[in-house]
Amino acid sequence: LEEQGRELANVEVDGKSWSALVQEARVEVGGPQFRLGPVQPMRNLKVKSPRYPVALIGCSEAKRNGVGFCPASELYLGQLFKLSLSAAQSMADRVLILSAKHGVVSLNEPLEHYDTRMPTKRAARTDWAAKVKAQLLGLGLDWRWRWLCLAPESYWSCLDNASWEKPLKGLGIGEQKKRLVELAQGGL
């Protein structure tokens, strides 16, 4: 579905795209002269976001301290992390955390408080990206899948994959938080 040239949603029925279905209708109903009648705009229509096989979110600087080991999902305390987690869980089958120290972390992985930031030097970032790619492959995840990436640009810029959906790209922190709330509620 498009509005003013902007894609709003991919429509599929039984694995067939909308354009393929229209083409089939033209063949069955009477050839190329077949036209769909005018489409009336639907107001207040909520289209649920598609499910992604994997969502990547970033860790947070704010962490639980003095508790020893705890699940990664409970270690990170930042508001952006919590909003990203909520949105990712509502939109993806599997959520993974990108950690500056550990690379790829599952939500239940026991972690201890740490204080490591993303490297800024190119060589260190390249090493971190290679580690993350190896971990993802080790988990049996296909790098070419259409993933949801809600991690900060400092993480995905060295991992960038064109097939990843990055709905927070180019947004300031306040806009990111607002967008994450919308995503968690099922908005595109």
Coordinates of N, CA and C in Angstrom, one line a residue, residues 1-9:
L1 N 0.8 -1.2 0.0 CA 0.0 0.0 0.0 C 0.9 1.2 0.0
E2 N 0.5 2.2 -0.8 CA 1.3 3.4 -0.9 C 0.5 4.6 -0.7
E3 N 1.1 5.7 -0.2 CA 0.4 7.0 -0.1 C 1.4 8.0 -0.5
Q4 N 1.1 8.7 -1.6 CA 2.0 9.8 -2.1 C 3.4 9.2 -2.4
G5 N 3.5 8.0 -2.9 CA 4.7 7.4 -3.3 C 5.5 6.8 -2.1
R6 N 5.0 6.9 -0.9 CA 5.6 6.4 0.3 C 5.0 5.1 0.7
E7 N 5.8 4.0 0.8 CA 5.3 2.7 1.1 C 4.8 2.7 2.6
L8 N 3.5 2.3 2.7 CA 2.9 2.3 4.1 C 3.0 0.9 4.6
A9 N 2.8 -0.1 3.8 CA 2.8 -1.5 4.3 C 2.9 -2.4 3.1

